[in-house]
Coordinates of C-alpha atoms in Angstrom, one line a residue:
X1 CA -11.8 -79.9 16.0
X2 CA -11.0 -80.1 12.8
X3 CA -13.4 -77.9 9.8
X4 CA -13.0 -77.3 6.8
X5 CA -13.7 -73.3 5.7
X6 CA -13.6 -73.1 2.3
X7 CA -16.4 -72.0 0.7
X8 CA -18.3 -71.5 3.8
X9 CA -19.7 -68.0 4.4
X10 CA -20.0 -65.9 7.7
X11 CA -22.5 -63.6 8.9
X12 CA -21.5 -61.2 11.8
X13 CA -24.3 -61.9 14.0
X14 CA -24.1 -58.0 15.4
X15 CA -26.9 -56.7 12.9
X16 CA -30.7 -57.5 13.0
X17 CA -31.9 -60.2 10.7
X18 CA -32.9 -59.0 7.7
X19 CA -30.1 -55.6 8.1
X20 CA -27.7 -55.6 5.8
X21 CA -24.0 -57.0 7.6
X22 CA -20.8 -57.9 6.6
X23 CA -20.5 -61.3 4.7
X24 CA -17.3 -63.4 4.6
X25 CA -16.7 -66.0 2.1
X26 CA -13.9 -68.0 3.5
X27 CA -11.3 -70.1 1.9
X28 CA -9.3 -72.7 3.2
X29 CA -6.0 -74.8 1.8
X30 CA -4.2 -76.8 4.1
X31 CA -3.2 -74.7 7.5
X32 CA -3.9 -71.5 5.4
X33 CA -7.1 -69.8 5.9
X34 CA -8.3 -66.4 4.0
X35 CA -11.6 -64.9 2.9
X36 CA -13.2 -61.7 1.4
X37 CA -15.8 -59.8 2.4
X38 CA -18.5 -56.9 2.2
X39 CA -21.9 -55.5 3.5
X40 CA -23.4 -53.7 6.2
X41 CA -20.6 -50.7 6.5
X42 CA -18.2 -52.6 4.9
X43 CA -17.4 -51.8 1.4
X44 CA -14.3 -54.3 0.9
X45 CA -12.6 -56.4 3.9
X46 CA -10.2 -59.0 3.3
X47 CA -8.3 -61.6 6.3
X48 CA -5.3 -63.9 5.8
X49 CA -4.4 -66.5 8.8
X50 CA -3.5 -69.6 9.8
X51 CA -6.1 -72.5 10.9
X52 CA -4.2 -74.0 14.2
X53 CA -3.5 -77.3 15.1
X54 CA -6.2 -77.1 17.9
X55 CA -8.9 -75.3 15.5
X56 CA -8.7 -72.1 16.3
X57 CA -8.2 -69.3 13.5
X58 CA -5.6 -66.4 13.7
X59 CA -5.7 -63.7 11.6
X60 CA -4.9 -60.0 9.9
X61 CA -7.5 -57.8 8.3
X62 CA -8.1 -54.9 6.5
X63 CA -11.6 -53.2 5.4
X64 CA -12.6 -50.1 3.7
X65 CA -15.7 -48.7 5.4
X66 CA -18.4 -46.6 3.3
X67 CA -17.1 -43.3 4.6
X68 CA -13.5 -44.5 3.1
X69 CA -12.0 -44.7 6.6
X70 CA -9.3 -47.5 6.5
X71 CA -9.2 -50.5 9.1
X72 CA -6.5 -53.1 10.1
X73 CA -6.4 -55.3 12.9
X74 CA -5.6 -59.0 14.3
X75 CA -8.3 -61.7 15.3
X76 CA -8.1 -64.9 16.9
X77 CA -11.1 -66.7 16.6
X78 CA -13.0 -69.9 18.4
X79 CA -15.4 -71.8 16.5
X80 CA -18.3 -74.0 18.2
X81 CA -21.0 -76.1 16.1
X82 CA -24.5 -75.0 16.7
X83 CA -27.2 -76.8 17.8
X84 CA -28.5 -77.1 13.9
X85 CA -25.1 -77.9 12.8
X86 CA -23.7 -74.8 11.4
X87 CA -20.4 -73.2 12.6
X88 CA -20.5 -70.1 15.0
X89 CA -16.8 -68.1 15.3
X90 CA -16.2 -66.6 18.8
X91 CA -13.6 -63.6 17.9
X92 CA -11.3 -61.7 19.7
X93 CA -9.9 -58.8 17.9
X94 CA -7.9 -55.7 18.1
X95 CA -8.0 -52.5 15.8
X96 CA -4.8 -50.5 14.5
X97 CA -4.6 -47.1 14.4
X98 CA -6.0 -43.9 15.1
X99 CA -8.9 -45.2 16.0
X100 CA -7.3 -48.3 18.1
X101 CA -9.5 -50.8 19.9
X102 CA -10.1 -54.3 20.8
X103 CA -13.5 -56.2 21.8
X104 CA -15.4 -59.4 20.7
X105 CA -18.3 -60.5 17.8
X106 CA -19.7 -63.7 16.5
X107 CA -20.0 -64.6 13.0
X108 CA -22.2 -67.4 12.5
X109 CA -22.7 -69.2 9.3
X110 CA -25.2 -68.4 6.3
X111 CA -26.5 -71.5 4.6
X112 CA -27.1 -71.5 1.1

């Protein structure tokens, strides 16, 4: 599958519509892939990764959350086209650190 990110912006779909949640806006060159991004808890976020041969996105982060705790961590994300046409990001991630996890989220894409 083969998509092209750039300018395309992502929504994680873990807050209520309407509640105010972290917004990528992506960019995309060739294999690279990176994006910026803000809302919700998030007060500054940024990724840099690589768009795989078979479509799938691997990435690091970082984020500054609003009570100025500091966040890195690795994703690898699957995307799948919705039923209306926009793209929906299945991720896989893992947080460094003190407070060290992993889990899964979906960002979906915001039109307009």
């Amino acid at each position: 599958m083969s998509i092209d990110y750039d300018g395309r912006r992502f929504r994680n779909t873990g807050y209520a519509p309407g509640e105010s949640a972290p917004v990528g806006h992506y960019r995309h060159e060739g294999d690279l892939l990176w994006a910026h991004f803000d809302g919700g808890p998030v007060r500054r976020g940024a990724l840099s990764g690589l768009v795989n041969a078979d479509g799938t996105l691997e990435f690091t982060y970082t984020m500054v959350l609003d009570d100025g705790e500091v966040v890195a961590g690795r994703c690898w994300s699957t995307p799948e086209i919705l039923a209306d046409g926009r793209i929906r990001l299945n991720e896989r991630w893992e947080r460094y650190g003190e407070r060290a996890s992993s889990g899964e989220s979906a960002l979906e894409e915001v039109l307009t």
